[in-house]
């Protein structure tokens, strides 16, 4: 089963027979329900996830007030780059990862990942490519948070959500959006009304329809 999903979702890892065999021999596959926290801020990394299906979010949590800011998503065919870098540095995690859509995940024990990395250069190439992609996402988050007005920041967030979830109709609540953006529900509701008045989206009970993703 694990060998099959590696072929489908992680072909760069699966194309190396020895690397594939090592991953299969040390890993397990588990299903997680939406809402499950798979990594807590302040914990040491115990496993490295390879996401097969579903969706996960990675947040930065502010310890003083508990506010969170969405950093990036983990999609099928990806892992958590912050977990990998934290493992390499052998330090506590600076982020929190939460399952947002029921997910199947291949789990590799953290101590075994170090062995794999030393033995297989292809694994390190996978990590570097993943880091490169997520670094660009993080730069985009920083740009939006730092330089954008709140309505522009919200609109960019919605466009990203549409792209990730492959649907112009989002089922996110105002509170969930506020949590992702480190804002309040009242502010998000007001900005959504503003964007609706500008003709950029339509608000319905329990859903948001975005008219343009450009």
PDB file of C-alpha atoms in Angstrom:
ATOM      1  CA  UNK A   1       0.000   0.000   0.000  1.00  0.00           C
ATOM      2  CA  UNK A   2       2.726   2.483   0.964  1.00  0.00           C
ATOM      3  CA  UNK A   3       4.750   1.521  -2.100  1.00  0.00           C
ATOM      4  CA  UNK A   4       1.722   2.252  -4.300  1.00  0.00           C
ATOM      5  CA  UNK A   5       1.064   5.712  -2.854  1.00  0.00           C
ATOM      6  CA  UNK A   6       4.746   6.600  -3.137  1.00  0.00           C
ATOM      7  CA  UNK A   7       4.581   5.735  -6.835  1.00  0.00           C
ATOM      8  CA  UNK A   8       1.513   7.945  -7.274  1.00  0.00           C
ATOM      9  CA  UNK A   9       2.203  10.938  -5.038  1.00  0.00           C
ATOM     10  CA  UNK A  10       5.974  10.951  -4.519  1.00  0.00           C
ATOM     11  CA  UNK A  11       7.395   9.700  -7.840  1.00  0.00           C
ATOM     12  CA  UNK A  12      10.751  11.417  -7.314  1.00  0.00           C
ATOM     13  CA  UNK A  13      11.295   9.358  -4.182  1.00  0.00           C
ATOM     14  CA  UNK A  14       9.818   6.171  -5.658  1.00  0.00           C
ATOM     15  CA  UNK A  15      12.031   6.207  -8.754  1.00  0.00           C
ATOM     16  CA  UNK A  16      15.020   5.225  -6.589  1.00  0.00           C
ATOM     17  CA  UNK A  17      14.398   1.548  -5.676  1.00  0.00           C
ATOM     18  CA  UNK A  18      16.623   1.502  -2.576  1.00  0.00           C
ATOM     19  CA  UNK A  19      15.181   4.748  -1.212  1.00  0.00           C
ATOM     20  CA  UNK A  20      11.635   3.565  -1.865  1.00  0.00           C
ATOM     21  CA  UNK A  21      12.315   0.240  -0.143  1.00  0.00           C
ATOM     22  CA  UNK A  22      13.806   1.978   2.891  1.00  0.00           C
ATOM     23  CA  UNK A  23      10.819   4.332   3.238  1.00  0.00           C
ATOM     24  CA  UNK A  24       8.372   1.429   2.945  1.00  0.00           C
ATOM     25  CA  UNK A  25      10.239  -0.589   5.579  1.00  0.00           C
ATOM     26  CA  UNK A  26      10.270   2.149   8.251  1.00  0.00           C
ATOM     27  CA  UNK A  27       6.986   3.997   7.721  1.00  0.00           C
ATOM     28  CA  UNK A  28       3.295   3.514   8.434  1.00  0.00           C
ATOM     29  CA  UNK A  29       0.150   5.019   6.931  1.00  0.00           C
ATOM     30  CA  UNK A  30      -2.557   6.568   9.094  1.00  0.00           C
ATOM     31  CA  UNK A  31      -5.855   8.381   8.489  1.00  0.00           C
ATOM     32  CA  UNK A  32      -6.462  11.626  10.386  1.00  0.00           C
ATOM     33  CA  UNK A  33      -9.791  13.405  10.749  1.00  0.00           C
ATOM     34  CA  UNK A  34     -10.208  17.119  10.073  1.00  0.00           C
ATOM     35  CA  UNK A  35      -9.331  19.132  13.160  1.00  0.00           C
ATOM     36  CA  UNK A  36      -6.542  16.806  14.320  1.00  0.00           C
ATOM     37  CA  UNK A  37      -3.401  18.622  15.449  1.00  0.00           C
ATOM     38  CA  UNK A  38      -0.475  16.604  14.102  1.00  0.00           C
ATOM     39  CA  UNK A  39       2.257  18.949  15.369  1.00  0.00           C
ATOM     40  CA  UNK A  40       2.119  21.383  18.281  1.00  0.00           C
ATOM     41  CA  UNK A  41       4.258  24.456  18.678  1.00  0.00           C
ATOM     42  CA  UNK A  42       6.926  23.851  21.306  1.00  0.00           C
ATOM     43  CA  UNK A  43       7.098  20.078  20.726  1.00  0.00           C
ATOM     44  CA  UNK A  44       9.948  18.092  19.256  1.00  0.00           C
ATOM     45  CA  UNK A  45       9.226  16.475  15.905  1.00  0.00           C
ATOM     46  CA  UNK A  46       8.505  12.769  16.308  1.00  0.00           C
ATOM     47  CA  UNK A  47       7.449  11.892  12.754  1.00  0.00           C
ATOM     48  CA  UNK A  48       7.764  13.373   9.286  1.00  0.00           C
ATOM     49  CA  UNK A  49       4.495  13.323   7.308  1.00  0.00           C
ATOM     50  CA  UNK A  50       4.129  12.576   3.608  1.00  0.00           C
ATOM     51  CA  UNK A  51       0.614  13.691   2.699  1.00  0.00           C
ATOM     52  CA  UNK A  52      -1.243  11.303   0.409  1.00  0.00           C
ATOM     53  CA  UNK A  53      -4.753  12.805   0.493  1.00  0.00           C
ATOM     54  CA  UNK A  54      -6.611  15.613   2.218  1.00  0.00           C
ATOM     55  CA  UNK A  55      -5.173  18.925   3.331  1.00  0.00           C
ATOM     56  CA  UNK A  56      -3.254  20.368   6.293  1.00  0.00           C
ATOM     57  CA  UNK A  57      -2.494  23.914   7.437  1.00  0.00           C
ATOM     58  CA  UNK A  58       0.665  25.132   9.137  1.00  0.00           C
ATOM     59  CA  UNK A  59       0.317  28.059  11.549  1.00  0.00           C
ATOM     60  CA  UNK A  60       2.596  30.320  13.543  1.00  0.00           C
ATOM     61  CA  UNK A  61       1.110  30.786  16.998  1.00  0.00           C
ATOM     62  CA  UNK A  62       1.663  33.861  19.176  1.00  0.00           C
ATOM     63  CA  UNK A  63       2.248  32.487  22.701  1.00  0.00           C
ATOM     64  CA  UNK A  64       1.170  35.664  24.520  1.00  0.00           C
ATOM     65  CA  UNK A  65      -2.328  36.023  23.069  1.00  0.00           C
ATOM     66  CA  UNK A  66      -2.906  32.730  21.252  1.00  0.00           C
ATOM     67  CA  UNK A  67      -3.413  34.395  17.856  1.00  0.00           C
ATOM     68  CA  UNK A  68      -2.418  32.340  14.827  1.00  0.00           C
ATOM     69  CA  UNK A  69      -1.309  33.238  11.322  1.00  0.00           C
ATOM     70  CA  UNK A  70      -1.550  30.790   8.426  1.00  0.00           C
ATOM     71  CA  UNK A  71       1.879  30.174   6.884  1.00  0.00           C
ATOM     72  CA  UNK A  72       1.208  27.559   4.211  1.00  0.00           C
ATOM     73  CA  UNK A  73      -0.744  24.445   3.267  1.00  0.00           C
ATOM     74  CA  UNK A  74       0.519  20.880   2.990  1.00  0.00           C
ATOM     75  CA  UNK A  75      -1.044  19.272  -0.069  1.00  0.00           C
ATOM     76  CA  UNK A  76      -0.934  15.694  -1.412  1.00  0.00           C
ATOM     77  CA  UNK A  77       2.576  14.953  -2.630  1.00  0.00           C
ATOM     78  CA  UNK A  78       4.144  17.275  -0.040  1.00  0.00           C
ATOM     79  CA  UNK A  79       5.589  17.156   3.454  1.00  0.00           C
ATOM     80  CA  UNK A  80       5.975  19.785   6.181  1.00  0.00           C
ATOM     81  CA  UNK A  81       9.157  21.702   5.465  1.00  0.00           C
ATOM     82  CA  UNK A  82       9.163  23.303   8.924  1.00  0.00           C
ATOM     83  CA  UNK A  83       9.064  19.851  10.514  1.00  0.00           C
ATOM     84  CA  UNK A  84      12.024  18.799   8.375  1.00  0.00           C
ATOM     85  CA  UNK A  85      14.120  21.862   9.206  1.00  0.00           C
ATOM     86  CA  UNK A  86      13.208  21.589  12.894  1.00  0.00           C
ATOM     87  CA  UNK A  87      14.278  17.945  12.876  1.00  0.00           C
ATOM     88  CA  UNK A  88      17.606  18.781  11.238  1.00  0.00           C
ATOM     89  CA  UNK A  89      18.258  21.477  13.860  1.00  0.00           C
ATOM     90  CA  UNK A  90      17.050  19.199  16.693  1.00  0.00           C
ATOM     91  CA  UNK A  91      14.990  21.953  18.289  1.00  0.00           C
ATOM     92  CA  UNK A  92      11.393  22.540  19.348  1.00  0.00           C
ATOM     93  CA  UNK A  93       8.839  23.227  16.636  1.00  0.00           C
ATOM     94  CA  UNK A  94       8.039  26.885  15.996  1.00  0.00           C
ATOM     95  CA  UNK A  95       4.788  26.044  14.179  1.00  0.00           C
ATOM     96  CA  UNK A  96       1.544  24.122  14.585  1.00  0.00           C
ATOM     97  CA  UNK A  97       0.113  21.792  11.920  1.00  0.00           C
ATOM     98  CA  UNK A  98      -3.589  20.944  11.728  1.00  0.00           C
ATOM     99  CA  UNK A  99      -5.543  18.649   9.411  1.00  0.00           C
ATOM    100  CA  UNK A 100      -8.304  20.655   7.692  1.00  0.00           C
ATOM    101  CA  UNK A 101      -9.632  17.929   5.369  1.00  0.00           C
ATOM    102  CA  UNK A 102      -9.625  14.231   6.323  1.00  0.00           C
ATOM    103  CA  UNK A 103      -6.196  13.001   5.317  1.00  0.00           C
ATOM    104  CA  UNK A 104      -4.141   9.892   4.715  1.00  0.00           C
ATOM    105  CA  UNK A 105      -0.517  10.358   5.686  1.00  0.00           C
ATOM    106  CA  UNK A 106       2.593   8.223   5.433  1.00  0.00           C
ATOM    107  CA  UNK A 107       4.469   8.734   8.716  1.00  0.00           C
ATOM    108  CA  UNK A 108       8.234   8.279   8.923  1.00  0.00           C
ATOM    109  CA  UNK A 109       9.797   8.181  12.422  1.00  0.00           C
ATOM    110  CA  UNK A 110      12.020  11.212  12.925  1.00  0.00           C
ATOM    111  CA  UNK A 111      15.125   9.217  13.881  1.00  0.00           C
ATOM    112  CA  UNK A 112      14.770   7.091  10.753  1.00  0.00           C
ATOM    113  CA  UNK A 113      14.533  10.189   8.539  1.00  0.00           C
ATOM    114  CA  UNK A 114      18.028  11.229   9.640  1.00  0.00           C
ATOM    115  CA  UNK A 115      19.355   7.840   8.534  1.00  0.00           C
ATOM    116  CA  UNK A 116      17.542   8.088   5.188  1.00  0.00           C
ATOM    117  CA  UNK A 117      18.918  11.596   4.602  1.00  0.00           C
ATOM    118  CA  UNK A 118      22.483  10.421   5.200  1.00  0.00           C
ATOM    119  CA  UNK A 119      22.082   7.405   2.942  1.00  0.00           C
ATOM    120  CA  UNK A 120      20.081   8.810   0.025  1.00  0.00           C
ATOM    121  CA  UNK A 121      20.968  12.100  -1.741  1.00  0.00           C
ATOM    122  CA  UNK A 122      17.617  11.924  -3.564  1.00  0.00           C
ATOM    123  CA  UNK A 123      15.798  12.454  -0.270  1.00  0.00           C
ATOM    124  CA  UNK A 124      17.754  15.660   0.295  1.00  0.00           C
ATOM    125  CA  UNK A 125      16.865  16.851  -3.218  1.00  0.00           C
ATOM    126  CA  UNK A 126      13.197  16.298  -2.351  1.00  0.00           C
ATOM    127  CA  UNK A 127      13.608  18.371   0.824  1.00  0.00           C
ATOM    128  CA  UNK A 128      15.389  21.207  -1.006  1.00  0.00           C
ATOM    129  CA  UNK A 129      12.693  21.379  -3.691  1.00  0.00           C
ATOM    130  CA  UNK A 130       9.986  21.390  -1.041  1.00  0.00           C
ATOM    131  CA  UNK A 131      11.768  24.113   0.907  1.00  0.00           C
ATOM    132  CA  UNK A 132      12.115  26.233  -2.226  1.00  0.00           C
ATOM    133  CA  UNK A 133       8.377  26.045  -2.969  1.00  0.00           C
ATOM    134  CA  UNK A 134       7.271  26.761   0.595  1.00  0.00           C
ATOM    135  CA  UNK A 135       9.807  29.589   0.941  1.00  0.00           C
ATOM    136  CA  UNK A 136       8.080  31.378  -1.930  1.00  0.00           C
ATOM    137  CA  UNK A 137       4.721  30.886  -0.202  1.00  0.00           C
ATOM    138  CA  UNK A 138       6.161  32.303   3.020  1.00  0.00           C
ATOM    139  CA  UNK A 139       7.520  35.348   1.177  1.00  0.00           C
ATOM    140  CA  UNK A 140       4.053  35.918  -0.239  1.00  0.00           C
ATOM    141  CA  UNK A 141       2.550  35.712   3.262  1.00  0.00           C
ATOM    142  CA  UNK A 142       5.098  38.214   4.587  1.00  0.00           C
ATOM    143  CA  UNK A 143       4.391  40.584   1.704  1.00  0.00           C
ATOM    144  CA  UNK A 144       0.637  40.427   2.282  1.00  0.00           C
ATOM    145  CA  UNK A 145       0.922  40.813   6.052  1.00  0.00           C
ATOM    146  CA  UNK A 146       3.453  43.614   5.910  1.00  0.00           C
ATOM    147  CA  UNK A 147       2.595  45.732   2.910  1.00  0.00           C
ATOM    148  CA  UNK A 148      -1.062  45.151   2.066  1.00  0.00           C
ATOM    149  CA  UNK A 149      -4.187  46.884   3.295  1.00  0.00           C
ATOM    150  CA  UNK A 150      -6.493  44.553   5.173  1.00  0.00           C
ATOM    151  CA  UNK A 151      -9.014  44.249   2.332  1.00  0.00           C
ATOM    152  CA  UNK A 152      -6.259  43.403  -0.183  1.00  0.00           C
ATOM    153  CA  UNK A 153      -4.788  40.944   2.284  1.00  0.00           C
ATOM    154  CA  UNK A 154      -8.183  39.259   2.678  1.00  0.00           C
ATOM    155  CA  UNK A 155      -8.790  39.110  -1.061  1.00  0.00           C
ATOM    156  CA  UNK A 156      -5.376  37.543  -1.687  1.00  0.00           C
ATOM    157  CA  UNK A 157      -6.106  35.001   1.017  1.00  0.00           C
ATOM    158  CA  UNK A 158      -9.433  34.090  -0.613  1.00  0.00           C
ATOM    159  CA  UNK A 159      -7.785  33.722  -4.016  1.00  0.00           C
ATOM    160  CA  UNK A 160      -5.247  31.356  -2.479  1.00  0.00           C
ATOM    161  CA  UNK A 161      -8.010  29.345  -0.814  1.00  0.00           C
ATOM    162  CA  UNK A 162      -9.841  29.019  -4.141  1.00  0.00           C
ATOM    163  CA  UNK A 163      -6.647  27.830  -5.814  1.00  0.00           C
ATOM    164  CA  UNK A 164      -5.831  25.313  -3.081  1.00  0.00           C
ATOM    165  CA  UNK A 165      -9.354  23.896  -2.836  1.00  0.00           C
ATOM    166  CA  UNK A 166     -10.061  24.100  -6.580  1.00  0.00           C
ATOM    167  CA  UNK A 167     -13.463  25.726  -6.057  1.00  0.00           C
ATOM    168  CA  UNK A 168     -14.724  29.312  -6.269  1.00  0.00           C
ATOM    169  CA  UNK A 169     -17.184  28.544  -3.465  1.00  0.00           C
ATOM    170  CA  UNK A 170     -15.542  28.389  -0.051  1.00  0.00           C
ATOM    171  CA  UNK A 171     -17.196  26.870   3.007  1.00  0.00           C
ATOM    172  CA  UNK A 172     -14.965  28.744   5.447  1.00  0.00           C
ATOM    173  CA  UNK A 173     -16.595  30.633   8.316  1.00  0.00           C
ATOM    174  CA  UNK A 174     -15.703  34.236   9.109  1.00  0.00           C
ATOM    175  CA  UNK A 175     -14.089  33.037  12.334  1.00  0.00           C
ATOM    176  CA  UNK A 176     -11.920  30.489  10.502  1.00  0.00           C
ATOM    177  CA  UNK A 177     -10.703  33.192   8.122  1.00  0.00           C
ATOM    178  CA  UNK A 178     -10.002  35.499  11.051  1.00  0.00           C
ATOM    179  CA  UNK A 179      -7.972  32.756  12.736  1.00  0.00           C
ATOM    180  CA  UNK A 180      -5.933  32.157   9.582  1.00  0.00           C
ATOM    181  CA  UNK A 181      -5.155  35.852   9.192  1.00  0.00           C
ATOM    182  CA  UNK A 182      -4.587  36.641  12.854  1.00  0.00           C
ATOM    183  CA  UNK A 183      -7.541  39.034  12.884  1.00  0.00           C
ATOM    184  CA  UNK A 184     -10.966  39.234  14.549  1.00  0.00           C
ATOM    185  CA  UNK A 185     -14.259  37.895  13.225  1.00  0.00           C
ATOM    186  CA  UNK A 186     -15.793  41.375  13.345  1.00  0.00           C
ATOM    187  CA  UNK A 187     -13.052  42.865  11.167  1.00  0.00           C
ATOM    188  CA  UNK A 188     -13.254  40.006   8.649  1.00  0.00           C
ATOM    189  CA  UNK A 189     -17.057  40.236   8.438  1.00  0.00           C
ATOM    190  CA  UNK A 190     -16.829  43.973   7.772  1.00  0.00           C
ATOM    191  CA  UNK A 191     -14.186  43.510   5.069  1.00  0.00           C
ATOM    192  CA  UNK A 192     -16.150  40.707   3.410  1.00  0.00           C
ATOM    193  CA  UNK A 193     -19.194  42.983   3.253  1.00  0.00           C
ATOM    194  CA  UNK A 194     -17.013  45.663   1.673  1.00  0.00           C
ATOM    195  CA  UNK A 195     -15.709  43.237  -0.950  1.00  0.00           C
ATOM    196  CA  UNK A 196     -19.245  42.045  -1.643  1.00  0.00           C
ATOM    197  CA  UNK A 197     -20.380  45.650  -2.157  1.00  0.00           C
ATOM    198  CA  UNK A 198     -17.488  46.075  -4.639  1.00  0.00           C
ATOM    199  CA  UNK A 199     -18.781  43.066  -6.594  1.00  0.00           C
ATOM    200  CA  UNK A 200     -15.806  40.828  -5.902  1.00  0.00           C
ATOM    201  CA  UNK A 201     -17.666  38.100  -4.051  1.00  0.00           C
ATOM    202  CA  UNK A 202     -21.057  36.925  -2.836  1.00  0.00           C
ATOM    203  CA  UNK A 203     -21.835  36.054   0.761  1.00  0.00           C
ATOM    204  CA  UNK A 204     -24.307  33.298   1.559  1.00  0.00           C
ATOM    205  CA  UNK A 205     -25.020  31.468   4.792  1.00  0.00           C
ATOM    206  CA  UNK A 206     -22.039  29.221   5.388  1.00  0.00           C
ATOM    207  CA  UNK A 207     -20.257  30.010   2.109  1.00  0.00           C
ATOM    208  CA  UNK A 208     -18.367  32.651   0.142  1.00  0.00           C
ATOM    209  CA  UNK A 209     -18.351  32.720  -3.652  1.00  0.00           C
ATOM    210  CA  UNK A 210     -15.397  34.519  -5.204  1.00  0.00           C
ATOM    211  CA  UNK A 211     -16.145  35.980  -8.645  1.00  0.00           C
ATOM    212  CA  UNK A 212     -12.612  36.636  -9.886  1.00  0.00           C
ATOM    213  CA  UNK A 213      -9.386  34.831  -9.032  1.00  0.00           C
ATOM    214  CA  UNK A 214      -7.133  37.054 -11.155  1.00  0.00           C
TER     215      UNK A 214
END
